[in-house]
Amino acid sequence: MSEFDPSNPDHIYFLCSLALKAGKNAMVYFHQDIEVETKDNDTPVTIADREGEEIIIQGIESRFSKIQIIGEENSENGLPDTIEDKFFLLDPLDGTKEFINKRTDFTVNIGFIDKTAPICGIVYAPALNRLFFTLDGKAYETDIAPDDKMINHENTLHSKLSNAKEIRVRPTPDDGLVVVASRSHLSPETEAFLKELKVKEIVSAGSSLKFCLLATGEADIYPRHGRTMEWDTAAAHALLCAAGGVVHNIDGSILGYGKRKRGLDNPYFIAST
């Protein structure tokens, strides 16, 4: 098999199983003291990052062998010369700093891009037992612990996923917005942006979980005036859009993917409901 269909439940559930297995692997190291390396771009990386990406890539290659795969760790030595119209975009451990510091808001991200648009996403927060995924243009959430035996039993897992709850963004609340932001990235630009809004509360969260909180109606807006990479955002961007949200660049244009000339670096953006 080589074609991937984001409306095919079997295809989506297979990607979910890979995210779950990578999350299960990460939790083994979460409870240990592990060595932290520093990459050339001064970001941390652990064995959980590298093993998680290997789990996902090997799985995708076994089912969708003709589709390009770009991951955070396999891009460490450079991006491919050509980025195809359709490709998978992976972050096997988004929120490595949170992971290292034994915080629970880190995620496994598997996104699928078609002509610059993120049309499919799987996000798993293993320390929170929360799995989010898109299927046929809709967004879903279910709870699965990383040590649940169903992860390795296809029929049981598919039954669980087929009963996942559909999620949608909420209407804009009259009493003010719930803003979600990273603990370490509330920049002066973000603070200035928020002064123009009616803000009820600012919720701190790490990784792609910020998008997920918008998708589930737990928050309303996520302004990001700071650096992110495409693999940080693709999967959860797809989830938010499937739940009725949007992600715009600061200039109002839609955030797109496969930006080879930028090195897959994202411009500043606003994710909202």
Short mmCIF file of C-alpha atoms in Angstrom, two decimals:
data_model
loop_
_atom_site.label_atom_id
_atom_site.label_comp_id
_atom_site.label_asym_id
_atom_site.label_seq_id
_atom_site.Cartn_x
_atom_site.Cartn_y
_atom_site.Cartn_z
CA MET A 1 0.00 0.00 0.00
CA SER A 2 1.32 3.44 -0.85
CA GLU A 3 -1.58 5.91 -1.04
CA PHE A 4 -2.81 7.59 2.13
CA ASP A 5 -6.47 8.57 2.49
CA PRO A 6 -7.31 10.92 5.40
CA SER A 7 -10.96 9.87 5.15
CA ASN A 8 -10.17 6.15 5.57
CA PRO A 9 -10.66 5.07 9.21
CA ASP A 10 -8.16 2.22 8.89
CA HIS A 11 -5.46 4.63 7.71
CA ILE A 12 -6.14 7.11 10.50
CA TYR A 13 -6.36 4.45 13.19
CA PHE A 14 -3.04 3.05 12.00
CA LEU A 15 -1.39 6.46 12.44
CA CYS A 16 -3.02 6.72 15.86
CA SER A 17 -1.45 3.38 16.80
CA LEU A 18 1.98 4.73 15.84
CA ALA A 19 1.48 7.86 17.94
CA LEU A 20 0.36 5.71 20.86
CA LYS A 21 3.40 3.45 20.56
CA ALA A 22 5.75 6.44 20.40
CA GLY A 23 3.99 7.91 23.43
CA LYS A 24 4.27 4.63 25.31
CA ASN A 25 7.98 4.57 24.56
CA ALA A 26 8.39 8.17 25.74
CA MET A 27 6.75 7.39 29.07
CA VAL A 28 9.36 4.71 29.77
CA TYR A 29 11.99 7.46 29.76
CA PHE A 30 9.74 10.04 31.42
CA HIS A 31 10.12 8.17 34.70
CA GLN A 32 13.91 7.94 34.40
CA ASP A 33 16.84 10.32 34.57
CA ILE A 34 18.05 10.44 30.98
CA GLU A 35 20.85 12.13 29.11
CA VAL A 36 19.94 15.33 27.28
CA GLU A 37 21.87 16.31 24.17
CA THR A 38 21.93 19.75 22.58
CA LYS A 39 21.45 19.96 18.83
CA ASP A 40 23.22 22.43 16.55
CA ASN A 41 20.23 24.79 16.83
CA ASP A 42 20.57 24.82 20.64
CA THR A 43 17.40 22.81 21.22
CA PRO A 44 17.40 19.73 23.45
CA VAL A 45 16.95 16.17 22.22
CA THR A 46 16.67 12.87 24.08
CA ILE A 47 16.62 9.18 23.29
CA ALA A 48 12.82 9.38 23.55
CA ASP A 49 12.77 11.85 20.63
CA ARG A 50 14.97 9.67 18.44
CA GLU A 51 13.32 6.34 19.25
CA GLY A 52 9.84 7.82 18.91
CA GLU A 53 10.58 9.12 15.44
CA GLU A 54 12.04 5.77 14.43
CA ILE A 55 8.85 4.01 15.57
CA ILE A 56 6.67 6.36 13.53
CA ILE A 57 8.82 6.42 10.39
CA GLN A 58 9.19 2.64 10.26
CA GLY A 59 5.44 2.28 10.66
CA ILE A 60 4.56 4.79 7.96
CA GLU A 61 7.09 3.30 5.55
CA SER A 62 5.55 -0.13 6.05
CA ARG A 63 2.11 1.10 4.89
CA PHE A 64 2.64 4.24 2.81
CA SER A 65 6.07 3.69 1.34
CA LYS A 66 5.82 6.17 -1.53
CA ILE A 67 4.95 9.20 0.58
CA GLN A 68 7.71 11.54 1.73
CA ILE A 69 8.32 11.75 5.48
CA ILE A 70 9.89 14.78 7.15
CA GLY A 71 10.57 14.59 10.87
CA GLU A 72 12.25 16.90 13.34
CA GLU A 73 15.05 14.48 14.09
CA ASN A 74 15.67 13.18 10.56
CA SER A 75 15.94 16.82 9.41
CA GLU A 76 18.79 17.48 11.81
CA ASN A 77 21.34 16.92 9.03
CA GLY A 78 19.40 18.91 6.45
CA LEU A 79 16.05 18.99 4.66
CA PRO A 80 15.37 17.08 1.45
CA ASP A 81 16.28 18.99 -1.71
CA THR A 82 12.67 18.86 -2.89
CA ILE A 83 9.55 18.84 -0.74
CA GLU A 84 6.73 16.99 -2.44
CA ASP A 85 3.09 18.11 -2.63
CA LYS A 86 2.06 15.38 -0.22
CA PHE A 87 4.17 14.48 2.80
CA PHE A 88 4.01 13.42 6.42
CA LEU A 89 5.37 15.89 8.98
CA LEU A 90 6.40 14.49 12.36
CA ASP A 91 7.43 15.65 15.78
CA PRO A 92 7.90 12.52 17.89
CA LEU A 93 8.23 14.51 21.12
CA ASP A 94 6.92 18.06 20.98
CA GLY A 95 7.71 19.86 24.20
CA THR A 96 11.04 18.19 24.92
CA LYS A 97 11.77 20.84 27.56
CA GLU A 98 8.50 19.99 29.32
CA PHE A 99 9.37 16.30 29.07
CA ILE A 100 12.83 16.83 30.55
CA ASN A 101 11.37 18.87 33.41
CA LYS A 102 8.83 16.12 34.18
CA ARG A 103 5.84 18.21 33.14
CA THR A 104 2.92 16.47 31.50
CA ASP A 105 2.18 18.81 28.59
CA PHE A 106 4.27 17.20 25.86
CA THR A 107 2.89 15.50 22.76
CA VAL A 108 3.53 13.16 19.85
CA ASN A 109 2.56 14.78 16.53
CA ILE A 110 1.86 13.18 13.15
CA GLY A 111 0.62 15.52 10.43
CA PHE A 112 -0.13 15.06 6.74
CA ILE A 113 0.27 17.89 4.25
CA ASP A 114 -1.38 18.17 0.83
CA LYS A 115 -0.39 21.16 -1.34
CA THR A 116 0.75 23.25 1.67
CA ALA A 117 -2.42 22.52 3.71
CA PRO A 118 -2.45 20.37 6.86
CA ILE A 119 -5.37 18.04 6.17
CA CYS A 120 -4.80 15.34 8.78
CA GLY A 121 -3.38 15.32 12.29
CA ILE A 122 -2.83 12.98 15.20
CA VAL A 123 -1.74 14.41 18.56
CA TYR A 124 -1.12 12.22 21.59
CA ALA A 125 -0.40 13.55 25.08
CA PRO A 126 0.69 10.31 26.79
CA ALA A 127 1.16 11.74 30.28
CA LEU A 128 -2.42 13.06 30.12
CA ASN A 129 -3.98 10.00 28.43
CA ARG A 130 -5.42 12.28 25.71
CA LEU A 131 -5.47 11.29 22.04
CA PHE A 132 -6.71 13.71 19.39
CA PHE A 133 -7.15 12.90 15.71
CA THR A 134 -8.86 13.98 12.51
CA LEU A 135 -10.94 11.74 10.29
CA ASP A 136 -12.70 12.78 7.10
CA GLY A 137 -12.59 16.47 7.98
CA LYS A 138 -13.81 16.11 11.57
CA ALA A 139 -11.90 16.23 14.88
CA TYR A 140 -12.08 13.68 17.68
CA GLU A 141 -10.73 12.99 21.16
CA THR A 142 -10.53 9.87 23.27
CA ASP A 143 -8.67 8.75 26.38
CA ILE A 144 -6.01 6.04 26.13
CA ALA A 145 -3.29 5.44 28.69
CA PRO A 146 0.17 4.67 27.31
CA ASP A 147 0.26 1.37 29.21
CA ASP A 148 -3.13 0.22 27.89
CA LYS A 149 -2.77 -3.20 26.28
CA MET A 150 -5.17 -2.26 23.48
CA ILE A 151 -2.35 -0.24 21.86
CA ASN A 152 -0.98 -3.55 20.55
CA HIS A 153 -4.36 -5.08 19.66
CA GLU A 154 -5.66 -3.66 16.41
CA ASN A 155 -9.31 -4.71 16.62
CA THR A 156 -9.76 -3.51 20.20
CA LEU A 157 -8.02 -0.22 19.44
CA HIS A 158 -10.11 0.38 16.32
CA SER A 159 -13.28 -0.23 18.31
CA LYS A 160 -12.17 2.32 20.90
CA LEU A 161 -11.26 4.92 18.27
CA SER A 162 -14.51 4.43 16.36
CA ASN A 163 -16.35 5.57 19.49
CA ALA A 164 -14.22 8.68 20.07
CA LYS A 165 -16.00 11.94 20.89
CA GLU A 166 -16.25 14.55 18.15
CA ILE A 167 -14.85 17.91 19.30
CA ARG A 168 -15.64 21.46 18.17
CA VAL A 169 -14.44 24.92 19.05
CA ARG A 170 -16.76 26.95 21.22
CA PRO A 171 -18.50 30.25 20.38
CA THR A 172 -16.66 33.39 21.47
CA PRO A 173 -17.60 33.91 25.14
CA ASP A 174 -19.16 37.22 26.17
CA ASP A 175 -17.19 37.45 29.42
CA GLY A 176 -13.76 37.43 27.77
CA LEU A 177 -11.34 35.14 26.00
CA VAL A 178 -9.34 32.31 27.49
CA VAL A 179 -5.86 32.70 26.02
CA VAL A 180 -3.47 29.77 25.87
CA ALA A 181 0.28 30.36 25.70
CA SER A 182 3.58 28.68 26.42
CA ARG A 183 5.02 29.15 29.88
CA SER A 184 8.26 30.50 28.43
CA HIS A 185 7.05 32.36 25.33
CA LEU A 186 4.83 35.25 26.49
CA SER A 187 6.78 37.79 24.45
CA PRO A 188 6.38 41.60 24.48
CA GLU A 189 4.61 41.30 21.11
CA THR A 190 2.14 38.83 22.59
CA GLU A 191 1.53 41.03 25.60
CA ALA A 192 0.87 44.01 23.32
CA PHE A 193 -1.51 41.91 21.20
CA LEU A 194 -3.46 40.77 24.25
CA LYS A 195 -3.94 44.35 25.46
CA GLU A 196 -6.24 44.86 22.48
CA LEU A 197 -8.49 41.95 23.50
CA LYS A 198 -10.99 41.30 26.27
CA VAL A 199 -9.09 38.60 28.15
CA LYS A 200 -10.64 36.61 30.97
CA GLU A 201 -7.75 34.25 31.66
CA ILE A 202 -4.33 33.19 30.38
CA VAL A 203 -3.73 29.45 30.56
CA SER A 204 -0.18 28.12 30.36
CA ALA A 205 0.47 25.02 28.27
CA GLY A 206 3.35 23.55 26.36
CA SER A 207 3.69 21.82 22.99
CA SER A 208 0.92 21.40 20.41
CA LEU A 209 -1.50 20.91 23.29
CA LYS A 210 -2.28 24.63 22.98
CA PHE A 211 -4.05 24.06 19.65
CA CYS A 212 -5.89 21.08 21.13
CA LEU A 213 -7.30 23.19 23.96
CA LEU A 214 -8.82 25.48 21.35
CA ALA A 215 -10.20 22.52 19.40
CA THR A 216 -11.96 21.12 22.48
CA GLY A 217 -13.46 24.45 23.54
CA GLU A 218 -11.23 24.81 26.60
CA ALA A 219 -9.62 27.99 25.25
CA ASP A 220 -10.26 30.57 22.54
CA ILE A 221 -7.04 31.96 21.12
CA TYR A 222 -3.34 31.14 20.89
CA PRO A 223 -1.11 33.99 19.70
CA ARG A 224 2.43 32.96 18.84
CA HIS A 225 4.94 35.77 18.40
CA GLY A 226 7.92 33.46 18.57
CA ARG A 227 9.74 30.82 16.60
CA THR A 228 8.13 27.50 15.77
CA MET A 229 8.87 24.86 13.16
CA GLU A 230 6.36 23.26 10.84
CA TRP A 231 6.58 19.89 12.62
CA ASP A 232 5.61 21.67 15.86
CA THR A 233 2.29 22.85 14.44
CA ALA A 234 1.13 20.75 11.47
CA ALA A 235 -0.77 17.96 13.23
CA ALA A 236 -2.54 20.17 15.75
CA HIS A 237 -3.20 22.84 13.08
CA ALA A 238 -5.11 20.18 11.11
CA LEU A 239 -7.00 19.19 14.26
CA LEU A 240 -8.01 22.76 15.04
CA CYS A 241 -9.23 23.39 11.49
CA ALA A 242 -11.27 20.17 11.56
CA ALA A 243 -12.83 21.39 14.82
CA GLY A 244 -13.85 24.70 13.24
CA GLY A 245 -10.87 26.90 14.10
CA VAL A 246 -8.36 28.79 11.96
CA VAL A 247 -4.65 29.59 11.97
CA HIS A 248 -3.52 32.83 10.32
CA ASN A 249 -0.16 34.47 9.90
CA ILE A 250 0.15 37.92 11.47
CA ASP A 251 -0.55 39.49 8.04
CA GLY A 252 -3.86 37.63 7.82
CA SER A 253 -2.77 34.97 5.33
CA ILE A 254 -3.26 31.27 6.01
CA LEU A 255 -0.31 29.46 7.60
CA GLY A 256 1.00 27.01 5.01
CA TYR A 257 3.51 24.14 5.00
CA GLY A 258 6.47 22.98 2.95
CA LYS A 259 8.24 26.35 3.19
CA ARG A 260 11.61 25.02 1.98
CA LYS A 261 13.17 28.48 1.52
CA ARG A 262 12.45 29.26 5.19
CA GLY A 263 13.87 25.93 6.31
CA LEU A 264 10.36 24.92 7.48
CA ASP A 265 10.40 27.78 9.97
CA ASN A 266 6.96 29.29 10.67
CA PRO A 267 6.22 33.02 10.70
CA TYR A 268 4.39 34.42 13.72
CA PHE A 269 0.75 33.31 13.76
CA ILE A 270 -2.58 33.48 15.56
CA ALA A 271 -4.62 30.32 16.16
CA SER A 272 -8.22 31.07 17.04
CA THR A 273 -11.76 29.77 17.13
#
